[in-house]
mmCIF file of C-alpha atoms in Angstrom:
data_model
loop_
_atom_site.group_PDB
_atom_site.id
_atom_site.type_symbol
_atom_site.label_atom_id
_atom_site.label_comp_id
_atom_site.label_asym_id
_atom_site.label_seq_id
_atom_site.Cartn_x
_atom_site.Cartn_y
_atom_site.Cartn_z
ATOM 1 C CA ALA A 33 9.900 0.530 15.787
ATOM 2 C CA GLN A 34 10.264 -0.150 12.098
ATOM 3 C CA SER A 35 10.102 2.813 9.762
ATOM 4 C CA VAL A 36 10.961 3.958 6.278
ATOM 5 C CA ALA A 37 11.714 7.419 5.024
ATOM 6 C CA GLN A 38 11.372 8.830 1.568
ATOM 7 C CA PRO A 39 13.191 12.144 1.702
ATOM 8 C CA GLU A 40 11.897 13.498 -1.597
ATOM 9 C CA ASP A 41 8.288 14.510 -2.134
ATOM 10 C CA GLN A 42 8.821 14.756 -5.864
ATOM 11 C CA VAL A 43 11.434 13.720 -8.365
ATOM 12 C CA ASN A 44 11.549 15.121 -11.884
ATOM 13 C CA VAL A 45 13.526 13.412 -14.609
ATOM 14 C CA ALA A 46 13.696 13.719 -18.368
ATOM 15 C CA GLU A 47 12.482 10.833 -20.455
ATOM 16 C CA GLY A 48 15.336 8.497 -21.337
ATOM 17 C CA ASN A 49 17.425 9.533 -18.350
ATOM 18 C CA PRO A 50 18.098 7.243 -15.401
ATOM 19 C CA LEU A 51 15.911 7.727 -12.362
ATOM 20 C CA THR A 52 16.419 7.143 -8.659
ATOM 21 C CA VAL A 53 13.774 7.296 -5.946
ATOM 22 C CA LYS A 54 15.286 7.216 -2.496
ATOM 23 C CA CYS A 55 14.282 5.207 0.545
ATOM 24 C CA THR A 56 16.003 4.645 3.867
ATOM 25 C CA TYR A 57 14.858 2.309 6.566
ATOM 26 C CA SER A 58 15.140 1.700 10.253
ATOM 27 C CA VAL A 59 14.473 -1.790 11.527
ATOM 28 C CA SER A 60 15.561 -4.143 14.228
ATOM 29 C CA GLY A 61 16.811 -7.295 12.623
ATOM 30 C CA ASN A 62 16.826 -8.137 8.956
ATOM 31 C CA PRO A 63 14.552 -5.943 6.869
ATOM 32 C CA TYR A 64 11.861 -7.055 4.470
ATOM 33 C CA LEU A 65 11.613 -4.165 2.014
ATOM 34 C CA PHE A 66 9.185 -3.417 -0.789
ATOM 35 C CA TRP A 67 8.459 -0.907 -3.503
ATOM 36 C CA TYR A 68 4.958 -0.189 -4.783
ATOM 37 C CA VAL A 69 3.642 2.165 -7.440
ATOM 38 C CA GLN A 70 0.290 3.922 -7.405
ATOM 39 C CA TYR A 71 -1.419 5.542 -10.361
ATOM 40 C CA PRO A 72 -4.145 8.157 -9.772
ATOM 41 C CA ASN A 73 -7.209 6.756 -8.003
ATOM 42 C CA ARG A 74 -5.805 3.268 -8.200
ATOM 43 C CA GLY A 75 -4.529 0.765 -5.698
ATOM 44 C CA LEU A 76 -0.937 -0.181 -5.200
ATOM 45 C CA GLN A 77 0.977 -2.289 -7.658
ATOM 46 C CA PHE A 78 3.890 -4.390 -6.485
ATOM 47 C CA LEU A 79 7.223 -3.583 -8.095
ATOM 48 C CA LEU A 80 9.810 -5.558 -6.177
ATOM 49 C CA LYS A 81 10.940 -6.782 -2.808
ATOM 50 C CA TYR A 82 14.068 -7.585 -0.882
ATOM 51 C CA ILE A 83 14.010 -10.407 1.625
ATOM 52 C CA THR A 84 17.470 -11.885 1.392
ATOM 53 C CA GLY A 85 20.089 -12.675 -1.201
ATOM 54 C CA ASP A 86 21.537 -10.404 -3.860
ATOM 55 C CA ASN A 87 21.620 -6.754 -2.977
ATOM 56 C CA LEU A 88 20.398 -5.786 -6.438
ATOM 57 C CA VAL A 89 16.784 -6.742 -6.864
ATOM 58 C CA LYS A 90 15.097 -6.669 -10.250
ATOM 59 C CA GLY A 91 11.391 -6.051 -10.477
ATOM 60 C CA SER A 92 8.529 -5.199 -12.762
ATOM 61 C CA TYR A 93 8.563 -2.701 -15.642
ATOM 62 C CA GLY A 94 12.358 -2.513 -15.739
ATOM 63 C CA PHE A 95 12.743 -1.238 -12.192
ATOM 64 C CA GLU A 96 15.410 -2.420 -9.829
ATOM 65 C CA ALA A 97 16.447 -1.549 -6.304
ATOM 66 C CA GLU A 98 19.709 -1.762 -4.461
ATOM 67 C CA PHE A 99 19.768 -2.876 -0.862
ATOM 68 C CA ASN A 100 22.598 -1.226 1.049
ATOM 69 C CA LYS A 101 22.900 -2.450 4.598
ATOM 70 C CA SER A 102 25.630 -0.058 5.683
ATOM 71 C CA GLN A 103 23.643 2.948 4.508
ATOM 72 C CA THR A 104 20.275 1.408 5.464
ATOM 73 C CA SER A 105 18.955 2.322 2.048
ATOM 74 C CA PHE A 106 16.818 0.680 -0.589
ATOM 75 C CA HIS A 107 16.741 3.090 -3.513
ATOM 76 C CA LEU A 108 14.567 2.399 -6.532
ATOM 77 C CA LYS A 109 16.217 2.797 -9.915
ATOM 78 C CA LYS A 110 15.545 2.531 -13.602
ATOM 79 C CA PRO A 111 18.160 3.009 -16.322
ATOM 80 C CA SER A 112 15.873 4.859 -18.741
ATOM 81 C CA ALA A 113 12.720 6.601 -17.589
ATOM 82 C CA LEU A 114 9.468 6.596 -19.527
ATOM 83 C CA VAL A 115 6.708 9.185 -19.376
ATOM 84 C CA SER A 116 4.402 6.349 -18.352
ATOM 85 C CA ASP A 117 6.509 5.819 -15.225
ATOM 86 C CA SER A 118 5.058 9.036 -13.832
ATOM 87 C CA ALA A 119 3.220 7.978 -10.671
ATOM 88 C CA LEU A 120 3.441 7.874 -6.892
ATOM 89 C CA TYR A 121 5.991 5.469 -5.478
ATOM 90 C CA PHE A 122 5.947 4.000 -2.002
ATOM 91 C CA CYS A 123 8.680 2.241 -0.108
ATOM 92 C CA ALA A 124 7.535 -0.117 2.638
ATOM 93 C CA VAL A 125 8.996 -2.310 5.341
ATOM 94 C CA ARG A 126 7.275 -5.317 6.757
ATOM 95 C CA ASP A 127 6.993 -5.722 10.474
ATOM 96 C CA ILE A 128 8.501 -9.109 11.160
ATOM 97 C CA GLY A 129 6.155 -10.114 13.916
ATOM 98 C CA THR A 130 2.793 -8.966 12.567
ATOM 99 C CA TYR A 131 3.066 -8.851 8.751
ATOM 100 C CA LYS A 132 1.987 -5.219 8.874
ATOM 101 C CA TYR A 133 3.501 -3.018 6.234
ATOM 102 C CA ILE A 134 4.773 0.408 7.204
ATOM 103 C CA PHE A 135 4.790 2.741 4.257
ATOM 104 C CA GLY A 136 6.892 5.767 3.548
ATOM 105 C CA THR A 137 5.272 9.070 2.698
ATOM 106 C CA GLY A 138 5.569 8.465 -1.008
ATOM 107 C CA THR A 139 7.533 10.139 -3.784
ATOM 108 C CA ARG A 140 5.841 11.550 -6.825
ATOM 109 C CA LEU A 141 7.856 10.798 -9.933
ATOM 110 C CA LYS A 142 7.350 13.024 -12.926
ATOM 111 C CA VAL A 143 8.995 12.031 -16.179
ATOM 112 C CA LEU A 144 9.144 14.876 -18.638
ATOM 113 C CA ALA A 145 8.924 14.279 -22.358
ATOM 114 C CA GLY B 68 -1.309 -13.539 -10.669
ATOM 115 C CA ALA B 69 -3.176 -12.980 -7.465
ATOM 116 C CA VAL B 70 -5.969 -10.429 -7.630
ATOM 117 C CA VAL B 71 -7.930 -8.606 -4.979
ATOM 118 C CA SER B 72 -11.151 -7.178 -6.325
ATOM 119 C CA GLN B 73 -12.330 -4.096 -4.429
ATOM 120 C CA HIS B 74 -15.783 -2.572 -4.889
ATOM 121 C CA PRO B 75 -17.023 -0.005 -5.347
ATOM 122 C CA SER B 76 -14.192 1.962 -6.921
ATOM 123 C CA TRP B 77 -15.897 5.186 -5.976
ATOM 124 C CA VAL B 78 -18.961 6.128 -3.954
ATOM 125 C CA ILE B 79 -20.716 9.313 -2.949
ATOM 126 C CA CYS B 80 -23.003 9.204 0.048
ATOM 127 C CA LYS B 81 -24.909 11.582 2.259
ATOM 128 C CA SER B 82 -23.819 12.400 5.785
ATOM 129 C CA GLY B 83 -25.273 9.992 8.291
ATOM 130 C CA THR B 84 -25.560 7.043 5.966
ATOM 131 C CA SER B 85 -23.412 3.912 5.961
ATOM 132 C CA VAL B 86 -21.222 2.642 3.169
ATOM 133 C CA LYS B 87 -19.865 -0.854 2.672
ATOM 134 C CA ILE B 88 -16.648 -1.583 0.813
ATOM 135 C CA GLU B 89 -15.903 -5.141 -0.265
ATOM 136 C CA CYS B 90 -12.608 -6.803 -0.975
ATOM 137 C CA ARG B 91 -12.494 -10.248 -2.524
ATOM 138 C CA SER B 92 -9.388 -12.302 -3.146
ATOM 139 C CA LEU B 93 -10.131 -13.947 -6.461
ATOM 140 C CA ASP B 94 -7.553 -16.677 -6.812
ATOM 141 C CA PHE B 95 -6.016 -17.071 -3.412
ATOM 142 C CA GLN B 96 -7.112 -17.338 0.168
ATOM 143 C CA ALA B 97 -6.392 -14.262 2.214
ATOM 144 C CA THR B 98 -6.290 -15.341 5.815
ATOM 145 C CA THR B 99 -5.349 -11.804 6.702
ATOM 146 C CA MET B 100 -6.642 -8.593 5.148
ATOM 147 C CA PHE B 101 -5.284 -5.165 5.918
ATOM 148 C CA TRP B 102 -7.310 -1.986 5.518
ATOM 149 C CA TYR B 103 -5.571 1.289 4.779
ATOM 150 C CA ARG B 104 -6.738 4.833 4.464
ATOM 151 C CA GLN B 105 -4.995 7.402 2.325
ATOM 152 C CA PHE B 106 -5.472 11.126 2.673
ATOM 153 C CA PRO B 107 -4.702 13.420 -0.265
ATOM 154 C CA LYS B 108 -0.992 13.690 -0.902
ATOM 155 C CA GLN B 109 -0.253 11.538 2.124
ATOM 156 C CA SER B 110 0.880 8.037 2.778
ATOM 157 C CA LEU B 111 -1.199 5.019 3.614
ATOM 158 C CA MET B 112 -2.259 4.716 7.197
ATOM 159 C CA LEU B 113 -3.085 1.263 8.471
ATOM 160 C CA MET B 114 -6.561 1.227 9.985
ATOM 161 C CA ALA B 115 -7.030 -2.375 10.961
ATOM 162 C CA THR B 116 -6.020 -5.949 10.424
ATOM 163 C CA SER B 117 -8.695 -8.566 9.916
ATOM 164 C CA ASN B 118 -8.261 -12.278 10.189
ATOM 165 C CA GLU B 119 -10.780 -14.731 8.847
ATOM 166 C CA GLY B 120 -13.243 -15.767 11.480
ATOM 167 C CA SER B 121 -12.069 -13.446 14.215
ATOM 168 C CA LYS B 122 -12.480 -9.859 15.300
ATOM 169 C CA ALA B 123 -10.451 -7.220 13.580
ATOM 170 C CA THR B 124 -7.537 -5.557 15.316
ATOM 171 C CA TYR B 125 -7.686 -1.793 15.040
ATOM 172 C CA GLU B 126 -4.786 0.614 15.101
ATOM 173 C CA GLN B 127 -4.628 3.235 17.778
ATOM 174 C CA GLY B 128 -6.960 6.120 17.100
ATOM 175 C CA VAL B 129 -9.245 4.235 14.713
ATOM 176 C CA GLU B 130 -12.852 4.033 15.913
ATOM 177 C CA LYS B 131 -13.893 0.418 15.680
ATOM 178 C CA ASP B 132 -17.575 1.282 16.024
ATOM 179 C CA LYS B 133 -17.347 3.608 13.087
ATOM 180 C CA PHE B 134 -15.255 1.433 10.812
ATOM 181 C CA LEU B 135 -16.765 -2.021 11.029
ATOM 182 C CA ILE B 136 -14.655 -4.759 9.534
ATOM 183 C CA ASN B 137 -15.890 -8.240 8.823
ATOM 184 C CA HIS B 138 -13.798 -11.072 7.465
ATOM 185 C CA ALA B 139 -16.380 -13.788 7.105
ATOM 186 C CA SER B 140 -14.503 -16.027 4.720
ATOM 187 C CA LEU B 141 -11.033 -16.603 3.337
ATOM 188 C CA THR B 142 -11.944 -14.658 0.221
ATOM 189 C CA LEU B 143 -14.082 -11.786 1.475
ATOM 190 C CA SER B 144 -13.472 -8.905 3.840
ATOM 191 C CA THR B 145 -15.710 -5.869 4.185
ATOM 192 C CA LEU B 146 -15.284 -2.408 5.661
ATOM 193 C CA THR B 147 -18.431 -0.530 6.600
ATOM 194 C CA VAL B 148 -18.181 3.161 7.337
ATOM 195 C CA THR B 149 -21.104 3.847 9.639
ATOM 196 C CA SER B 150 -22.812 7.194 10.014
ATOM 197 C CA ALA B 151 -20.408 8.706 7.549
ATOM 198 C CA HIS B 152 -19.324 12.325 7.832
ATOM 199 C CA PRO B 153 -17.437 14.540 5.397
ATOM 200 C CA GLU B 154 -14.204 13.997 7.334
ATOM 201 C CA ASP B 155 -14.466 10.300 6.477
ATOM 202 C CA SER B 156 -13.995 11.182 2.824
ATOM 203 C CA SER B 157 -10.831 9.463 1.766
ATOM 204 C CA PHE B 158 -9.299 6.751 -0.363
ATOM 205 C CA TYR B 159 -9.566 3.303 1.200
ATOM 206 C CA ILE B 160 -7.411 0.389 0.114
ATOM 207 C CA CYS B 161 -7.450 -3.229 1.195
ATOM 208 C CA GLY B 162 -4.573 -5.635 0.968
ATOM 209 C CA GLY B 163 -4.807 -9.393 1.133
ATOM 210 C CA LEU B 164 -1.867 -11.250 2.549
ATOM 211 C CA ARG B 165 -0.516 -14.207 0.613
ATOM 212 C CA GLU B 166 1.894 -16.227 2.640
ATOM 213 C CA LEU B 167 5.447 -16.016 1.242
ATOM 214 C CA TYR B 168 4.378 -13.431 -1.352
ATOM 215 C CA GLY B 169 3.229 -10.483 0.667
ATOM 216 C CA TYR B 170 0.321 -8.196 -0.058
ATOM 217 C CA THR B 171 -1.911 -8.012 -3.054
ATOM 218 C CA PHE B 172 -3.808 -4.748 -2.985
ATOM 219 C CA GLY B 173 -7.246 -3.894 -4.201
ATOM 220 C CA SER B 174 -7.693 -1.015 -6.608
ATOM 221 C CA GLY B 175 -9.043 1.255 -3.888
ATOM 222 C CA THR B 176 -12.316 3.016 -3.136
ATOM 223 C CA ARG B 177 -12.749 6.771 -3.276
ATOM 224 C CA LEU B 178 -15.360 7.721 -0.689
ATOM 225 C CA THR B 179 -16.911 11.171 -0.765
ATOM 226 C CA VAL B 180 -19.381 12.099 1.944
ATOM 227 C CA VAL B 181 -21.550 15.126 1.192
#
């Protein structure tokens, strides 16, 4: 079965510092991987996805993610964090056969001024 | 870009009543709509998958008679929580599937049953 894991419940980073939110996956076959962000009482906003191609994927709001097949990881990164980046981040994998998305447990990012 | 409009954004209802949540895809046709439920500080749990013009497919453990899903058109899917109880209080999110693009999510509905 497809799954994703987000090992950190919360990540704290100082404003201006680089941030990393971790995600590892387990799939059979080639993975379709996604990152979403959720602000309080709001739906999910798409950040980026990896389907195929370059391992470094650039997305919205200056975020990027690196697909690493050998480590089965898809970590979300940003070179310089903003206070406004504080939110809940979800990694997801798409089930190839059904289009269902399986979400990780989420990581709360807190950027400190 | 593609937008899924979800209404209401929040609702408070009394135990025993029913609540309907609507999701409309505004500028694309969502042949498939996914309904998720999110508990506080937890991830999103897929409840059901609805396809336009056919019965919804429910995930294991989800009561289909309690959570009625209708996908009457390519732009509208509804979730009705019937005979709501306090334990149904949660955050519900729909996601419309755009072929080749993936999901576009609604803004969510906070349901509180008192």
